[in-house]
PDB file of C-alpha atoms in Angstrom:
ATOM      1  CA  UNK H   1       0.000   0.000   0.000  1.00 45.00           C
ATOM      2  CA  UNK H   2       1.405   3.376  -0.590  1.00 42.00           C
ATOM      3  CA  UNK H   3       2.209   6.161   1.380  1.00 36.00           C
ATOM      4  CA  UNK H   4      -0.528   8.485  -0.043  1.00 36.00           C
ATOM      5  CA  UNK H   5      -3.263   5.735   0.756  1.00 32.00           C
ATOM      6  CA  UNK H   6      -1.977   5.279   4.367  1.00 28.00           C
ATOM      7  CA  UNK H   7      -2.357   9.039   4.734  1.00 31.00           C
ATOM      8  CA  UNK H   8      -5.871   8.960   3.517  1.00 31.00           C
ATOM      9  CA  UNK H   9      -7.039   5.856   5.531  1.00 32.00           C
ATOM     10  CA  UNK H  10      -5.724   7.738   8.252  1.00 32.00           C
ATOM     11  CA  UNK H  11      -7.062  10.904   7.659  1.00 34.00           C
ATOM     12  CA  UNK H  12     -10.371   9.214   7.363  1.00 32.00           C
ATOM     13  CA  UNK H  13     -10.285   7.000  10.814  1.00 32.00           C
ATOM     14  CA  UNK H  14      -9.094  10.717  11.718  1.00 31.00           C
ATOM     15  CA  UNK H  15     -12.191  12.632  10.683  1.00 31.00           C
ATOM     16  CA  UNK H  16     -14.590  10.196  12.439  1.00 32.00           C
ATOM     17  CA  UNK H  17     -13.052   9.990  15.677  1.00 30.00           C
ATOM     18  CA  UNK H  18     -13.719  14.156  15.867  1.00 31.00           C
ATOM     19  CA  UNK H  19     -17.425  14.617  16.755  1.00 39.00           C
ATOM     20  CA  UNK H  20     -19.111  17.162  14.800  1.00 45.00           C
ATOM     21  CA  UNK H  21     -19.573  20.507  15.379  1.00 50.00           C
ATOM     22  CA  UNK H  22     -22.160  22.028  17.560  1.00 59.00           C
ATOM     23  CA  UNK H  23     -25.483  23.036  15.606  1.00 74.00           C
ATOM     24  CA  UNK H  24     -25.615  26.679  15.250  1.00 83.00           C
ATOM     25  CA  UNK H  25     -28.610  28.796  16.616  1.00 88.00           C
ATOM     26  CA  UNK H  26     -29.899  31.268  14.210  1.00 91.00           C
ATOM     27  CA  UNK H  27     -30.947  34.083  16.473  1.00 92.00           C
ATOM     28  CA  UNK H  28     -33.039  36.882  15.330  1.00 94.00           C
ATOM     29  CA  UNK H  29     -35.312  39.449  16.885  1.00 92.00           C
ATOM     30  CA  UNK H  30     -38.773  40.402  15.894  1.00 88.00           C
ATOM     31  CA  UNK H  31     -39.775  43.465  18.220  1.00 86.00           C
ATOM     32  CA  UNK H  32     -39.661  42.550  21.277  1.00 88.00           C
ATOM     33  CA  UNK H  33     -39.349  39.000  20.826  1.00 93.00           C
ATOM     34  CA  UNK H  34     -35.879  36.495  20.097  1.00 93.00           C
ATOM     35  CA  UNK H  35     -36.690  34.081  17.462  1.00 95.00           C
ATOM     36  CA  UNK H  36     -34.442  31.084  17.877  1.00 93.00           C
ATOM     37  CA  UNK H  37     -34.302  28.205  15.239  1.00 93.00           C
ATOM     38  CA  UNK H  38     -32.479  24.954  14.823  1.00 91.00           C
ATOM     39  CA  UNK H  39     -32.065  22.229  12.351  1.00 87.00           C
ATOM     40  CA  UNK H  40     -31.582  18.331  12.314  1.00 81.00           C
ATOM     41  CA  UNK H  41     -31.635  16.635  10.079  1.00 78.00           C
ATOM     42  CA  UNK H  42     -35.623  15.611   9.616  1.00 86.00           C
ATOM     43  CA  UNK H  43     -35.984  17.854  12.595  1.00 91.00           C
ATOM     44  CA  UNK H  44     -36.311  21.562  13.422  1.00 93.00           C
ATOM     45  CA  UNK H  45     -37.349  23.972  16.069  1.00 94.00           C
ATOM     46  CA  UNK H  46     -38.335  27.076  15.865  1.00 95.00           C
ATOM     47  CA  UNK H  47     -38.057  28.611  20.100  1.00 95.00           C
ATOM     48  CA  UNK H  48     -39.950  31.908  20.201  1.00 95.00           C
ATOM     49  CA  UNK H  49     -39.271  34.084  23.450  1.00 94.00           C
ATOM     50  CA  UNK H  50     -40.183  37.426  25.268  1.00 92.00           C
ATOM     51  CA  UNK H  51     -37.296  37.781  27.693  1.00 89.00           C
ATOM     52  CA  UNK H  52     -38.269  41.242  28.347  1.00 87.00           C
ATOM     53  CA  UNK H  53     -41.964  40.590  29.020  1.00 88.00           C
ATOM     54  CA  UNK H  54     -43.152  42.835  26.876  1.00 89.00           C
ATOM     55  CA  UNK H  55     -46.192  41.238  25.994  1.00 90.00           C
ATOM     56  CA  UNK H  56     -48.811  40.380  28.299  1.00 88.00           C
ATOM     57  CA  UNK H  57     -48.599  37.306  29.142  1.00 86.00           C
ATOM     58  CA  UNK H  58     -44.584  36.621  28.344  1.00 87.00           C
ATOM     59  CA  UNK H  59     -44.964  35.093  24.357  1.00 90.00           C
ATOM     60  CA  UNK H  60     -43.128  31.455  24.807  1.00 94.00           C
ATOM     61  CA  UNK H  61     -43.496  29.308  21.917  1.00 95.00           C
ATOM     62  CA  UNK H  62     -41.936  26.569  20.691  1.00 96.00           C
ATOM     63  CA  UNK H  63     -42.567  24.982  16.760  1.00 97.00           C
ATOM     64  CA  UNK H  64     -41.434  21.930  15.835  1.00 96.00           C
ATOM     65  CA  UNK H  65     -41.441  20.321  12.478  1.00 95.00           C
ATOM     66  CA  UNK H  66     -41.203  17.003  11.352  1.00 92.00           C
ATOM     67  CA  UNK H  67     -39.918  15.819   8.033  1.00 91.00           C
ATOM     68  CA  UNK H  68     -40.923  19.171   6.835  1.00 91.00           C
ATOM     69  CA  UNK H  69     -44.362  19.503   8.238  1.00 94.00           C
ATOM     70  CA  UNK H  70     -45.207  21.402  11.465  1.00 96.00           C
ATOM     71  CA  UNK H  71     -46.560  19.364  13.825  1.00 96.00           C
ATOM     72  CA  UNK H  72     -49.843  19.964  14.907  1.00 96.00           C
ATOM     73  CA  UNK H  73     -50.403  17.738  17.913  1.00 96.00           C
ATOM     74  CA  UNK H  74     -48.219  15.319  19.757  1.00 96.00           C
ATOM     75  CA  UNK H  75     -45.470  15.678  22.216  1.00 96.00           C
ATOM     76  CA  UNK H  76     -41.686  16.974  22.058  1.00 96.00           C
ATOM     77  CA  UNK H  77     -39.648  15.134  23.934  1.00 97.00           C
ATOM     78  CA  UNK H  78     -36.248  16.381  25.494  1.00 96.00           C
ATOM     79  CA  UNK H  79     -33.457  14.163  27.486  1.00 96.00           C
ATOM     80  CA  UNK H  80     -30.184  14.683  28.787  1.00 94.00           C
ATOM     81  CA  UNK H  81     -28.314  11.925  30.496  1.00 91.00           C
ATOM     82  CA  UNK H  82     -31.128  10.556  33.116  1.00 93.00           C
ATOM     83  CA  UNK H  83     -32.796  13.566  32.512  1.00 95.00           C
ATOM     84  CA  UNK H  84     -36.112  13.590  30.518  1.00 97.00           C
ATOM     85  CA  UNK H  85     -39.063  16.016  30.041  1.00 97.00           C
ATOM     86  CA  UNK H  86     -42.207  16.166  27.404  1.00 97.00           C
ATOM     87  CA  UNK H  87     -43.767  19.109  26.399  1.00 97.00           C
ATOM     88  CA  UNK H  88     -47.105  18.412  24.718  1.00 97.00           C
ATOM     89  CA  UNK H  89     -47.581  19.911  21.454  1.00 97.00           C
ATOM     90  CA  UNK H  90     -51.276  21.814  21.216  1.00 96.00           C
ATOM     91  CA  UNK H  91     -52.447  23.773  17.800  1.00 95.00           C
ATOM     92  CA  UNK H  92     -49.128  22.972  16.223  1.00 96.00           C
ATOM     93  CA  UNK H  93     -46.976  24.609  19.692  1.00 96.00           C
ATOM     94  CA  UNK H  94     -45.707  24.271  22.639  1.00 96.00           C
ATOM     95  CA  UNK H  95     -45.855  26.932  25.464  1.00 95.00           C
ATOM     96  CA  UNK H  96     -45.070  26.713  28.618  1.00 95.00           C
ATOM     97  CA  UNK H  97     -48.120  27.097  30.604  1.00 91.00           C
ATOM     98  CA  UNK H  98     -49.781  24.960  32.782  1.00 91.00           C
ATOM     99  CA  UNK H  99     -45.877  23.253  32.551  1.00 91.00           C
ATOM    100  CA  UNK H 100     -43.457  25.929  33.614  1.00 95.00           C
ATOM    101  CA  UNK H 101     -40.882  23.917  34.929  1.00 96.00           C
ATOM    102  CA  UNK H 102     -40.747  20.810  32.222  1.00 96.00           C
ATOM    103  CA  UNK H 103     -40.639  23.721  30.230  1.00 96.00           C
ATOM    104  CA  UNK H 104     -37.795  25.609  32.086  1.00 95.00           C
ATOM    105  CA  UNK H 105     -36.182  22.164  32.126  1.00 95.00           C
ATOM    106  CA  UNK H 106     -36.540  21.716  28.642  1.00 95.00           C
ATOM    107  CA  UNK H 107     -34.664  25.164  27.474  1.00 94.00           C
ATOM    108  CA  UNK H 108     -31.877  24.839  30.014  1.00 93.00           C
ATOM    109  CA  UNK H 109     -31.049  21.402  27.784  1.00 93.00           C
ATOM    110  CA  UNK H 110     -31.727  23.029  24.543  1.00 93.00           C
ATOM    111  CA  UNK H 111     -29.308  26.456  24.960  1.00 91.00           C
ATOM    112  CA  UNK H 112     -27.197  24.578  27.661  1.00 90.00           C
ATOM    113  CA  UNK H 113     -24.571  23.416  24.989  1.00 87.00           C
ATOM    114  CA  UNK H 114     -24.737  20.168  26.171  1.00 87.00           C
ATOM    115  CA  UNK H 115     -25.509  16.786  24.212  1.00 90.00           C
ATOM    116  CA  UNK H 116     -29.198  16.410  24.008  1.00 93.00           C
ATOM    117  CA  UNK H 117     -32.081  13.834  22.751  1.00 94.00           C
ATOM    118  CA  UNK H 118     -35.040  15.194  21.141  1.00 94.00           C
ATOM    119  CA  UNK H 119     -37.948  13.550  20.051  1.00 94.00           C
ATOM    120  CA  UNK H 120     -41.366  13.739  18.322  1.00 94.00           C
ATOM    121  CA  UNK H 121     -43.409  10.988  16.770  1.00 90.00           C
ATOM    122  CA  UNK H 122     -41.276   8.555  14.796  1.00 89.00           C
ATOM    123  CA  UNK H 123     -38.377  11.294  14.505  1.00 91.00           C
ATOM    124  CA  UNK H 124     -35.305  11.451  16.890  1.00 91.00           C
ATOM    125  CA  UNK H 125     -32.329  13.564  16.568  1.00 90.00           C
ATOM    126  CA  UNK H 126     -29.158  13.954  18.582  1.00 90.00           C
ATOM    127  CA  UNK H 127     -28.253  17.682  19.121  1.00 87.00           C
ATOM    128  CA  UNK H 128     -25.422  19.761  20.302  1.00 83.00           C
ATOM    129  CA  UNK H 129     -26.442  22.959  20.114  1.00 79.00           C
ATOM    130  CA  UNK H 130     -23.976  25.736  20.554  1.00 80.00           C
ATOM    131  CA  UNK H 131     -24.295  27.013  24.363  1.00 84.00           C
ATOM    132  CA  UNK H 132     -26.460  30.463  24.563  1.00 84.00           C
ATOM    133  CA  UNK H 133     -27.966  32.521  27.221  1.00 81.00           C
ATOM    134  CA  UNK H 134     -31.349  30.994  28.222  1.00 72.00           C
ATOM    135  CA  UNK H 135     -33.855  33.755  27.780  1.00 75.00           C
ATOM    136  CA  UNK H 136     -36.728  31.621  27.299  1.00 89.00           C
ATOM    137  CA  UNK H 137     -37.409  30.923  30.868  1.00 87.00           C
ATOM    138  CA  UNK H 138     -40.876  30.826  32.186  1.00 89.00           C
ATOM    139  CA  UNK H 139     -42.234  32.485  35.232  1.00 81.00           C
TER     140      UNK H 139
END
């Protein structure tokens, strides 16, 4: 075998011992509000929040969409290590009231920067999402 293939084998065995990169937030504001969205593969969430309170009630939201189509109904579900919480998904969101602190729970693992599982339906994707300032949090 030559040197040149021994270089490429090993840049290969290389590339897959280095996990991936950290899925990137893309963070924009709209008024008041901080529009945060992230993509997996057949997976992405769209995390609305009013860390200002400056409408009445706070707006939390969270979208989800499956395979390209929002989900309507159903549940997200969110684990770290041992850690697991569900949000149900009503009229295609999920908010946090009625479940402030799954919900709490839920965006500490999402902006945390830490490996997380996320789930809805028949779709599961392994994220880890860049680290940001929580500003989603529920009162």
């Amino acid at each position: 075998m030559s040197n040149s293939a021994l270089i490429a084998i090993a840049a290969l065995f290389a590339a897959a011992a280095v996990p991936a990169g950290a899925e990137q937030w893309d963070v924009t504001k709209d008024k008041s509000l901080v529009v945060h969205r992230l993509a997996a593969t057949d997976l992405r969430m769209t995390v609305v929040c009013d860390p200002e309170g400056a409408f009445s009630p706070p707006q939390n939201y969270l979208f989800v969409e499956r395979r390209g189509q929002r989900v309507e109904t159903g549940q997200l579900t969110v684990s770290e290590g041992d850690d697991t919480v569900n949000l149900p998904i009503i009229g295609a969101a999920a908010v946090p009231t009625g479940n402030v602190e799954n919900w709490n729970t839920a965006m500490d693992m999402l902006f945390g920067g830490r490996g997380v599982n996320v789930a809805v339906g028949d779709v599961a994707a392994q994220l880890q999402a860049e680290s940001l300032a929580n500003v989603c949090t529920a009162r």
